[in-house]
Amino acid sequence: MNENANENANENASGAHRPGTERPFFVYGTLRPGGWHHDRLLRGRTAAEEDALLPDAVLHDGPGYPYAVAAPGAGPVTGTLLTAAPGTYPALLDALDLLELPAGYERAARATVRLRDGARVSAWVYLAAPGTALGPPIPGGDWFGRADV
């Protein structure tokens, strides 16, 4: 395992924020701009919101919100890369963890692709935790593009 993988594993296991580990957040469901949780939790707390993709993942329907699941070679999942506004990162991380972790997600560092320039960006992504009940896959990997919207 390389040094970055060890760092990511330690961050995932602890769930705690350590100085120097700030990453943007990749969101793909109700936290995307226009989604209910975005307006409630993120409005005014982000410095940038950019279209992005999460490769190697499949999006599944859930109970009113989606779950992304790591799946090498699959995807991508469509979403938004959110950068915290200056001074808001620790509180934003705590708020997102309080929302997502009890709902069957785990936070993991994953490579995303920013659409405007194709850059690979390491971001926090909330993925379905092992044992989480999943609905059917969402064709095309876009929560906003699903048929029942």
PDB file of N, CA and C in Angstrom, residues 4-98:
ATOM      1  N   ASN A   4      -0.107   7.447   0.321  1.00  0.00           N
ATOM      2  CA  ASN A   4      -1.409   8.100   0.220  1.00  0.00           C
ATOM      3  C   ASN A   4      -2.539   7.152   0.579  1.00  0.00           C
ATOM      4  N   ALA A   5      -2.446   5.900   0.170  1.00  0.00           N
ATOM      5  CA  ALA A   5      -3.488   4.938   0.502  1.00  0.00           C
ATOM      6  C   ALA A   5      -3.545   4.732   2.016  1.00  0.00           C
ATOM      7  N   ASN A   6      -2.374   4.655   2.687  1.00  0.00           N
ATOM      8  CA  ASN A   6      -2.359   4.519   4.138  1.00  0.00           C
ATOM      9  C   ASN A   6      -3.007   5.724   4.797  1.00  0.00           C
ATOM     10  N   GLU A   7      -2.699   6.928   4.316  1.00  0.00           N
ATOM     11  CA  GLU A   7      -3.296   8.140   4.868  1.00  0.00           C
ATOM     12  C   GLU A   7      -4.809   8.098   4.714  1.00  0.00           C
ATOM     13  N   ASN A   8      -5.284   7.727   3.529  1.00  0.00           N
ATOM     14  CA  ASN A   8      -6.725   7.672   3.288  1.00  0.00           C
ATOM     15  C   ASN A   8      -7.392   6.646   4.183  1.00  0.00           C
ATOM     16  N   ALA A   9      -6.776   5.477   4.350  1.00  0.00           N
ATOM     17  CA  ALA A   9      -7.356   4.446   5.201  1.00  0.00           C
ATOM     18  C   ALA A   9      -7.467   4.941   6.634  1.00  0.00           C
ATOM     19  N   ASN A  10      -6.455   5.642   7.138  1.00  0.00           N
ATOM     20  CA  ASN A  10      -6.503   6.170   8.497  1.00  0.00           C
ATOM     21  C   ASN A  10      -7.594   7.217   8.637  1.00  0.00           C
ATOM     22  N   GLU A  11      -7.756   8.086   7.651  1.00  0.00           N
ATOM     23  CA  GLU A  11      -8.796   9.103   7.709  1.00  0.00           C
ATOM     24  C   GLU A  11     -10.176   8.457   7.667  1.00  0.00           C
ATOM     25  N   ASN A  12     -10.337   7.458   6.836  1.00  0.00           N
ATOM     26  CA  ASN A  12     -11.640   6.811   6.722  1.00  0.00           C
ATOM     27  C   ASN A  12     -12.015   6.116   8.017  1.00  0.00           C
ATOM     28  N   ALA A  13     -11.043   5.439   8.640  1.00  0.00           N
ATOM     29  CA  ALA A  13     -11.326   4.691   9.848  1.00  0.00           C
ATOM     30  C   ALA A  13     -11.674   5.614  11.010  1.00  0.00           C
ATOM     31  N   SER A  14     -10.986   6.734  11.134  1.00  0.00           N
ATOM     32  CA  SER A  14     -11.209   7.614  12.277  1.00  0.00           C
ATOM     33  C   SER A  14     -12.421   8.501  12.079  1.00  0.00           C
ATOM     34  N   GLY A  15     -12.690   8.913  10.822  1.00  0.00           N
ATOM     35  CA  GLY A  15     -13.772   9.836  10.562  1.00  0.00           C
ATOM     36  C   GLY A  15     -13.487  11.249  11.032  1.00  0.00           C
ATOM     37  N   ALA A  16     -12.327  11.477  11.670  1.00  0.00           N
ATOM     38  CA  ALA A  16     -12.015  12.787  12.225  1.00  0.00           C
ATOM     39  C   ALA A  16     -11.245  13.641  11.219  1.00  0.00           C
ATOM     40  N   HIS A  17     -11.398  14.943  11.379  1.00  0.00           N
ATOM     41  CA  HIS A  17     -10.648  15.887  10.551  1.00  0.00           C
ATOM     42  C   HIS A  17      -9.290  16.126  11.189  1.00  0.00           C
ATOM     43  N   ARG A  18      -8.254  16.044  10.377  1.00  0.00           N
ATOM     44  CA  ARG A  18      -6.907  16.392  10.812  1.00  0.00           C
ATOM     45  C   ARG A  18      -6.454  17.563   9.973  1.00  0.00           C
ATOM     46  N   PRO A  19      -5.782  18.535  10.597  1.00  0.00           N
ATOM     47  CA  PRO A  19      -5.278  19.667   9.811  1.00  0.00           C
ATOM     48  C   PRO A  19      -4.461  19.175   8.620  1.00  0.00           C
ATOM     49  N   GLY A  20      -4.629  19.848   7.482  1.00  0.00           N
ATOM     50  CA  GLY A  20      -3.882  19.474   6.284  1.00  0.00           C
ATOM     51  C   GLY A  20      -4.564  18.432   5.430  1.00  0.00           C
ATOM     52  N   THR A  21      -5.735  17.948   5.834  1.00  0.00           N
ATOM     53  CA  THR A  21      -6.415  16.912   5.049  1.00  0.00           C
ATOM     54  C   THR A  21      -7.681  17.448   4.381  1.00  0.00           C
ATOM     55  N   GLU A  22      -7.779  18.753   4.235  1.00  0.00           N
ATOM     56  CA  GLU A  22      -8.972  19.316   3.602  1.00  0.00           C
ATOM     57  C   GLU A  22      -9.044  18.901   2.137  1.00  0.00           C
ATOM     58  N   ARG A  23     -10.210  18.410   1.771  1.00  0.00           N
ATOM     59  CA  ARG A  23     -10.501  18.017   0.392  1.00  0.00           C
ATOM     60  C   ARG A  23     -11.847  18.606   0.021  1.00  0.00           C
ATOM     61  N   PRO A  24     -12.096  18.784  -1.272  1.00  0.00           N
ATOM     62  CA  PRO A  24     -13.469  19.117  -1.668  1.00  0.00           C
ATOM     63  C   PRO A  24     -14.360  17.895  -1.430  1.00  0.00           C
ATOM     64  N   PHE A  25     -15.641  18.101  -1.548  1.00  0.00           N
ATOM     65  CA  PHE A  25     -16.628  17.035  -1.390  1.00  0.00           C
ATOM     66  C   PHE A  25     -17.269  16.777  -2.744  1.00  0.00           C
ATOM     67  N   PHE A  26     -17.386  15.498  -3.115  1.00  0.00           N
ATOM     68  CA  PHE A  26     -18.137  15.125  -4.311  1.00  0.00           C
ATOM     69  C   PHE A  26     -19.514  14.704  -3.835  1.00  0.00           C
ATOM     70  N   VAL A  27     -20.559  15.415  -4.306  1.00  0.00           N
ATOM     71  CA  VAL A  27     -21.936  15.101  -3.915  1.00  0.00           C
ATOM     72  C   VAL A  27     -22.726  14.714  -5.158  1.00  0.00           C
ATOM     73  N   TYR A  28     -23.678  13.808  -4.999  1.00  0.00           N
ATOM     74  CA  TYR A  28     -24.349  13.249  -6.171  1.00  0.00           C
ATOM     75  C   TYR A  28     -25.851  13.092  -6.010  1.00  0.00           C
ATOM     76  N   GLY A  29     -26.411  13.543  -4.907  1.00  0.00           N
ATOM     77  CA  GLY A  29     -27.847  13.384  -4.685  1.00  0.00           C
ATOM     78  C   GLY A  29     -28.462  14.655  -4.148  1.00  0.00           C
ATOM     79  N   THR A  30     -29.046  14.577  -2.964  1.00  0.00           N
ATOM     80  CA  THR A  30     -29.767  15.711  -2.390  1.00  0.00           C
ATOM     81  C   THR A  30     -28.850  16.847  -1.948  1.00  0.00           C
ATOM     82  N   LEU A  31     -27.542  16.628  -1.945  1.00  0.00           N
ATOM     83  CA  LEU A  31     -26.587  17.690  -1.605  1.00  0.00           C
ATOM     84  C   LEU A  31     -26.127  18.475  -2.829  1.00  0.00           C
ATOM     85  N   ARG A  32     -26.490  18.023  -4.031  1.00  0.00           N
ATOM     86  CA  ARG A  32     -26.143  18.781  -5.244  1.00  0.00           C
ATOM     87  C   ARG A  32     -26.920  20.087  -5.299  1.00  0.00           C
ATOM     88  N   PRO A  33     -26.385  21.109  -5.981  1.00  0.00           N
ATOM     89  CA  PRO A  33     -27.136  22.346  -6.146  1.00  0.00           C
ATOM     90  C   PRO A  33     -28.531  22.055  -6.711  1.00  0.00           C
ATOM     91  N   GLY A  34     -29.537  22.610  -6.077  1.00  0.00           N
ATOM     92  CA  GLY A  34     -30.921  22.346  -6.447  1.00  0.00           C
ATOM     93  C   GLY A  34     -31.568  21.273  -5.592  1.00  0.00           C
ATOM     94  N   GLY A  35     -30.757  20.486  -4.881  1.00  0.00           N
ATOM     95  CA  GLY A  35     -31.285  19.459  -3.992  1.00  0.00           C
ATOM     96  C   GLY A  35     -31.637  20.024  -2.627  1.00  0.00           C
ATOM     97  N   TRP A  36     -32.567  19.360  -1.959  1.00  0.00           N
ATOM     98  CA  TRP A  36     -33.079  19.837  -0.683  1.00  0.00           C
ATOM     99  C   TRP A  36     -31.974  20.022   0.351  1.00  0.00           C
ATOM    100  N   HIS A  37     -31.081  19.075   0.517  1.00  0.00           N
ATOM    101  CA  HIS A  37     -30.021  19.210   1.520  1.00  0.00           C
ATOM    102  C   HIS A  37     -28.981  20.253   1.135  1.00  0.00           C
ATOM    103  N   HIS A  38     -28.804  20.500  -0.147  1.00  0.00           N
ATOM    104  CA  HIS A  38     -27.862  21.560  -0.551  1.00  0.00           C
ATOM    105  C   HIS A  38     -28.332  22.890   0.017  1.00  0.00           C
ATOM    106  N   ASP A  39     -29.578  23.218  -0.221  1.00  0.00           N
ATOM    107  CA  ASP A  39     -30.101  24.494   0.249  1.00  0.00           C
ATOM    108  C   ASP A  39     -30.059  24.588   1.773  1.00  0.00           C
ATOM    109  N   ARG A  40     -30.340  23.507   2.442  1.00  0.00           N
ATOM    110  CA  ARG A  40     -30.409  23.484   3.909  1.00  0.00           C
ATOM    111  C   ARG A  40     -29.036  23.521   4.564  1.00  0.00           C
ATOM    112  N   LEU A  41     -28.059  22.799   4.014  1.00  0.00           N
ATOM    113  CA  LEU A  41     -26.759  22.650   4.677  1.00  0.00           C
ATOM    114  C   LEU A  41     -25.599  23.392   4.018  1.00  0.00           C
ATOM    115  N   LEU A  42     -25.685  23.654   2.730  1.00  0.00           N
ATOM    116  CA  LEU A  42     -24.504  24.139   2.016  1.00  0.00           C
ATOM    117  C   LEU A  42     -24.591  25.577   1.535  1.00  0.00           C
ATOM    118  N   ARG A  43     -25.785  26.110   1.411  1.00  0.00           N
ATOM    119  CA  ARG A  43     -25.930  27.466   0.879  1.00  0.00           C
ATOM    120  C   ARG A  43     -25.076  28.434   1.701  1.00  0.00           C
ATOM    121  N   GLY A  44     -24.165  29.157   1.004  1.00  0.00           N
ATOM    122  CA  GLY A  44     -23.292  30.124   1.636  1.00  0.00           C
ATOM    123  C   GLY A  44     -22.054  29.543   2.295  1.00  0.00           C
ATOM    124  N   ARG A  45     -21.902  28.209   2.271  1.00  0.00           N
ATOM    125  CA  ARG A  45     -20.744  27.570   2.902  1.00  0.00           C
ATOM    126  C   ARG A  45     -19.735  27.036   1.885  1.00  0.00           C
ATOM    127  N   THR A  46     -19.984  27.297   0.601  1.00  0.00           N
ATOM    128  CA  THR A  46     -19.063  26.798  -0.421  1.00  0.00           C
ATOM    129  C   THR A  46     -18.425  27.961  -1.172  1.00  0.00           C
ATOM    130  N   ALA A  47     -17.171  27.753  -1.573  1.00  0.00           N
ATOM    131  CA  ALA A  47     -16.452  28.744  -2.378  1.00  0.00           C
ATOM    132  C   ALA A  47     -16.565  28.413  -3.857  1.00  0.00           C
ATOM    133  N   ALA A  48     -16.756  27.139  -4.184  1.00  0.00           N
ATOM    134  CA  ALA A  48     -16.870  26.704  -5.577  1.00  0.00           C
ATOM    135  C   ALA A  48     -17.764  25.475  -5.638  1.00  0.00           C
ATOM    136  N   GLU A  49     -18.541  25.380  -6.724  1.00  0.00           N
ATOM    137  CA  GLU A  49     -19.390  24.231  -7.017  1.00  0.00           C
ATOM    138  C   GLU A  49     -19.223  23.929  -8.495  1.00  0.00           C
ATOM    139  N   GLU A  50     -18.574  22.792  -8.804  1.00  0.00           N
ATOM    140  CA  GLU A  50     -18.211  22.482 -10.186  1.00  0.00           C
ATOM    141  C   GLU A  50     -18.726  21.107 -10.577  1.00  0.00           C
ATOM    142  N   ASP A  51     -19.218  20.986 -11.804  1.00  0.00           N
ATOM    143  CA  ASP A  51     -19.661  19.694 -12.312  1.00  0.00           C
ATOM    144  C   ASP A  51     -18.487  18.727 -12.330  1.00  0.00           C
ATOM    145  N   ALA A  52     -18.771  17.482 -11.934  1.00  0.00           N
ATOM    146  CA  ALA A  52     -17.715  16.475 -11.858  1.00  0.00           C
ATOM    147  C   ALA A  52     -18.319  15.081 -12.013  1.00  0.00           C
ATOM    148  N   LEU A  53     -17.435  14.119 -12.185  1.00  0.00           N
ATOM    149  CA  LEU A  53     -17.821  12.709 -12.300  1.00  0.00           C
ATOM    150  C   LEU A  53     -17.029  11.882 -11.295  1.00  0.00           C
ATOM    151  N   LEU A  54     -17.645  10.812 -10.842  1.00  0.00           N
ATOM    152  CA  LEU A  54     -16.990   9.832  -9.987  1.00  0.00           C
ATOM    153  C   LEU A  54     -16.866   8.544 -10.784  1.00  0.00           C
ATOM    154  N   PRO A  55     -15.654   8.264 -11.297  1.00  0.00           N
ATOM    155  CA  PRO A  55     -15.488   7.012 -12.040  1.00  0.00           C
ATOM    156  C   PRO A  55     -15.480   5.809 -11.090  1.00  0.00           C
ATOM    157  N   ASP A  56     -15.608   4.640 -11.664  1.00  0.00           N
ATOM    158  CA  ASP A  56     -15.513   3.395 -10.894  1.00  0.00           C
ATOM    159  C   ASP A  56     -16.553   3.305  -9.782  1.00  0.00           C
ATOM    160  N   ALA A  57     -17.772   3.728 -10.096  1.00  0.00           N
ATOM    161  CA  ALA A  57     -18.851   3.668  -9.113  1.00  0.00           C
ATOM    162  C   ALA A  57     -20.182   3.477  -9.827  1.00  0.00           C
ATOM    163  N   VAL A  58     -21.147   2.917  -9.096  1.00  0.00           N
ATOM    164  CA  VAL A  58     -22.510   2.725  -9.573  1.00  0.00           C
ATOM    165  C   VAL A  58     -23.432   3.456  -8.601  1.00  0.00           C
ATOM    166  N   LEU A  59     -24.443   4.121  -9.125  1.00  0.00           N
ATOM    167  CA  LEU A  59     -25.413   4.831  -8.308  1.00  0.00           C
ATOM    168  C   LEU A  59     -26.655   3.963  -8.146  1.00  0.00           C
ATOM    169  N   HIS A  60     -27.085   3.791  -6.898  1.00  0.00           N
ATOM    170  CA  HIS A  60     -28.279   3.004  -6.586  1.00  0.00           C
ATOM    171  C   HIS A  60     -29.340   3.902  -5.981  1.00  0.00           C
ATOM    172  N   ASP A  61     -30.592   3.575  -6.251  1.00  0.00           N
ATOM    173  CA  ASP A  61     -31.701   4.262  -5.630  1.00  0.00           C
ATOM    174  C   ASP A  61     -31.725   3.893  -4.155  1.00  0.00           C
ATOM    175  N   GLY A  62     -32.250   4.803  -3.357  1.00  0.00           N
ATOM    176  CA  GLY A  62     -32.396   4.562  -1.927  1.00  0.00           C
ATOM    177  C   GLY A  62     -33.736   5.104  -1.464  1.00  0.00           C
ATOM    178  N   PRO A  63     -33.905   5.221  -0.163  1.00  0.00           N
ATOM    179  CA  PRO A  63     -35.189   5.673   0.389  1.00  0.00           C
ATOM    180  C   PRO A  63     -35.335   7.204   0.330  1.00  0.00           C
ATOM    181  N   GLY A  64     -35.410   7.749  -0.889  1.00  0.00           N
ATOM    182  CA  GLY A  64     -35.524   9.195  -1.064  1.00  0.00           C
ATOM    183  C   GLY A  64     -34.207   9.880  -1.363  1.00  0.00           C
ATOM    184  N   TYR A  65     -33.158   9.121  -1.438  1.00  0.00           N
ATOM    185  CA  TYR A  65     -31.822   9.619  -1.750  1.00  0.00           C
ATOM    186  C   TYR A  65     -31.008   8.455  -2.300  1.00  0.00           C
ATOM    187  N   PRO A  66     -29.939   8.750  -3.050  1.00  0.00           N
ATOM    188  CA  PRO A  66     -29.176   7.672  -3.678  1.00  0.00           C
ATOM    189  C   PRO A  66     -27.982   7.222  -2.835  1.00  0.00           C
ATOM    190  N   TYR A  67     -27.444   6.083  -3.232  1.00  0.00           N
ATOM    191  CA  TYR A  67     -26.200   5.560  -2.671  1.00  0.00           C
ATOM    192  C   TYR A  67     -25.236   5.264  -3.816  1.00  0.00           C
ATOM    193  N   ALA A  68     -24.011   5.735  -3.709  1.00  0.00           N
ATOM    194  CA  ALA A  68     -22.962   5.344  -4.652  1.00  0.00           C
ATOM    195  C   ALA A  68     -22.199   4.173  -4.041  1.00  0.00           C
ATOM    196  N   VAL A  69     -21.815   3.257  -4.903  1.00  0.00           N
ATOM    197  CA  VAL A  69     -21.073   2.064  -4.495  1.00  0.00           C
ATOM    198  C   VAL A  69     -19.849   1.954  -5.386  1.00  0.00           C
ATOM    199  N   ALA A  70     -18.690   1.760  -4.788  1.00  0.00           N
ATOM    200  CA  ALA A  70     -17.468   1.577  -5.568  1.00  0.00           C
ATOM    201  C   ALA A  70     -17.602   0.328  -6.428  1.00  0.00           C
ATOM    202  N   ALA A  71     -17.226   0.465  -7.709  1.00  0.00           N
ATOM    203  CA  ALA A  71     -17.318  -0.649  -8.655  1.00  0.00           C
ATOM    204  C   ALA A  71     -16.289  -0.410  -9.750  1.00  0.00           C
ATOM    205  N   PRO A  72     -15.096  -0.995  -9.613  1.00  0.00           N
ATOM    206  CA  PRO A  72     -14.041  -0.758 -10.610  1.00  0.00           C
ATOM    207  C   PRO A  72     -14.529  -1.012 -12.033  1.00  0.00           C
ATOM    208  N   GLY A  73     -14.263  -0.037 -12.906  1.00  0.00           N
ATOM    209  CA  GLY A  73     -14.640  -0.140 -14.306  1.00  0.00           C
ATOM    210  C   GLY A  73     -16.049   0.328 -14.611  1.00  0.00           C
ATOM    211  N   ALA A  74     -16.844   0.615 -13.598  1.00  0.00           N
ATOM    212  CA  ALA A  74     -18.235   1.037 -13.808  1.00  0.00           C
ATOM    213  C   ALA A  74     -18.332   2.564 -13.798  1.00  0.00           C
ATOM    214  N   GLY A  75     -19.542   3.011 -14.036  1.00  0.00           N
ATOM    215  CA  GLY A  75     -19.825   4.442 -13.909  1.00  0.00           C
ATOM    216  C   GLY A  75     -19.622   5.186 -15.199  1.00  0.00           C
ATOM    217  N   PRO A  76     -19.524   6.455 -15.087  1.00  0.00           N
ATOM    218  CA  PRO A  76     -19.340   7.229 -13.856  1.00  0.00           C
ATOM    219  C   PRO A  76     -20.665   7.652 -13.241  1.00  0.00           C
ATOM    220  N   VAL A  77     -20.557   8.172 -11.999  1.00  0.00           N
ATOM    221  CA  VAL A  77     -21.660   8.818 -11.313  1.00  0.00           C
ATOM    222  C   VAL A  77     -21.507  10.318 -11.544  1.00  0.00           C
ATOM    223  N   THR A  78     -22.602  10.983 -11.861  1.00  0.00           N
ATOM    224  CA  THR A  78     -22.625  12.424 -12.095  1.00  0.00           C
ATOM    225  C   THR A  78     -22.852  13.161 -10.781  1.00  0.00           C
ATOM    226  N   GLY A  79     -22.103  14.242 -10.582  1.00  0.00           N
ATOM    227  CA  GLY A  79     -22.284  15.015  -9.360  1.00  0.00           C
ATOM    228  C   GLY A  79     -21.621  16.367  -9.434  1.00  0.00           C
ATOM    229  N   THR A  80     -21.374  16.911  -8.266  1.00  0.00           N
ATOM    230  CA  THR A  80     -20.803  18.241  -8.117  1.00  0.00           C
ATOM    231  C   THR A  80     -19.662  18.187  -7.122  1.00  0.00           C
ATOM    232  N   LEU A  81     -18.582  18.854  -7.462  1.00  0.00           N
ATOM    233  CA  LEU A  81     -17.425  18.991  -6.586  1.00  0.00           C
ATOM    234  C   LEU A  81     -17.588  20.298  -5.823  1.00  0.00           C
ATOM    235  N   LEU A  82     -17.699  20.206  -4.496  1.00  0.00           N
ATOM    236  CA  LEU A  82     -17.905  21.371  -3.643  1.00  0.00           C
ATOM    237  C   LEU A  82     -16.628  21.686  -2.892  1.00  0.00           C
ATOM    238  N   THR A  83     -16.201  22.935  -2.948  1.00  0.00           N
ATOM    239  CA  THR A  83     -15.058  23.404  -2.168  1.00  0.00           C
ATOM    240  C   THR A  83     -15.594  24.280  -1.054  1.00  0.00           C
ATOM    241  N   ALA A  84     -15.205  23.988   0.185  1.00  0.00           N
ATOM    242  CA  ALA A  84     -15.680  24.751   1.336  1.00  0.00           C
ATOM    243  C   ALA A  84     -15.181  26.187   1.265  1.00  0.00           C
ATOM    244  N   ALA A  85     -16.025  27.114   1.691  1.00  0.00           N
ATOM    245  CA  ALA A  85     -15.632  28.516   1.790  1.00  0.00           C
ATOM    246  C   ALA A  85     -14.573  28.645   2.886  1.00  0.00           C
ATOM    247  N   PRO A  86     -13.699  29.639   2.778  1.00  0.00           N
ATOM    248  CA  PRO A  86     -12.661  29.821   3.801  1.00  0.00           C
ATOM    249  C   PRO A  86     -13.261  29.870   5.213  1.00  0.00           C
ATOM    250  N   GLY A  87     -12.648  29.105   6.098  1.00  0.00           N
ATOM    251  CA  GLY A  87     -13.053  29.085   7.500  1.00  0.00           C
ATOM    252  C   GLY A  87     -14.230  28.191   7.825  1.00  0.00           C
ATOM    253  N   THR A  88     -14.825  27.528   6.825  1.00  0.00           N
ATOM    254  CA  THR A  88     -16.018  26.710   7.079  1.00  0.00           C
ATOM    255  C   THR A  88     -15.752  25.205   7.060  1.00  0.00           C
ATOM    256  N   TYR A  89     -14.544  24.800   6.677  1.00  0.00           N
ATOM    257  CA  TYR A  89     -14.297  23.376   6.435  1.00  0.00           C
ATOM    258  C   TYR A  89     -14.610  22.468   7.637  1.00  0.00           C
ATOM    259  N   PRO A  90     -14.060  22.716   8.829  1.00  0.00           N
ATOM    260  CA  PRO A  90     -14.345  21.780   9.939  1.00  0.00           C
ATOM    261  C   PRO A  90     -15.836  21.665  10.253  1.00  0.00           C
ATOM    262  N   ALA A  91     -16.543  22.794  10.282  1.00  0.00           N
ATOM    263  CA  ALA A  91     -17.977  22.756  10.581  1.00  0.00           C
ATOM    264  C   ALA A  91     -18.751  22.067   9.456  1.00  0.00           C
ATOM    265  N   LEU A  92     -18.348  22.288   8.214  1.00  0.00           N
ATOM    266  CA  LEU A  92     -19.015  21.649   7.084  1.00  0.00           C
ATOM    267  C   LEU A  92     -18.791  20.138   7.107  1.00  0.00           C
ATOM    268  N   LEU A  93     -17.573  19.724   7.361  1.00  0.00           N
ATOM    269  CA  LEU A  93     -17.270  18.288   7.462  1.00  0.00           C
ATOM    270  C   LEU A  93     -18.114  17.649   8.565  1.00  0.00           C
ATOM    271  N   ASP A  94     -18.189  18.296   9.716  1.00  0.00           N
ATOM    272  CA  ASP A  94     -18.998  17.765  10.817  1.00  0.00           C
ATOM    273  C   ASP A  94     -20.467  17.664  10.427  1.00  0.00           C
ATOM    274  N   ALA A  95     -21.003  18.707   9.784  1.00  0.00           N
ATOM    275  CA  ALA A  95     -22.419  18.705   9.388  1.00  0.00           C
ATOM    276  C   ALA A  95     -22.711  17.584   8.395  1.00  0.00           C
ATOM    277  N   LEU A  96     -21.820  17.398   7.417  1.00  0.00           N
ATOM    278  CA  LEU A  96     -22.041  16.342   6.429  1.00  0.00           C
ATOM    279  C   LEU A  96     -21.909  14.962   7.055  1.00  0.00           C
ATOM    280  N   ASP A  97     -20.931  14.780   7.935  1.00  0.00           N
ATOM    281  CA  ASP A  97     -20.803  13.497   8.628  1.00  0.00           C
ATOM    282  C   ASP A  97     -22.054  13.194   9.458  1.00  0.00           C
ATOM    283  N   LEU A  98     -22.592  14.209  10.148  1.00  0.00           N
ATOM    284  CA  LEU A  98     -23.793  14.001  10.967  1.00  0.00           C
ATOM    285  C   LEU A  98     -25.005  13.637  10.113  1.00  0.00           C
TER     286      LEU A  98
END
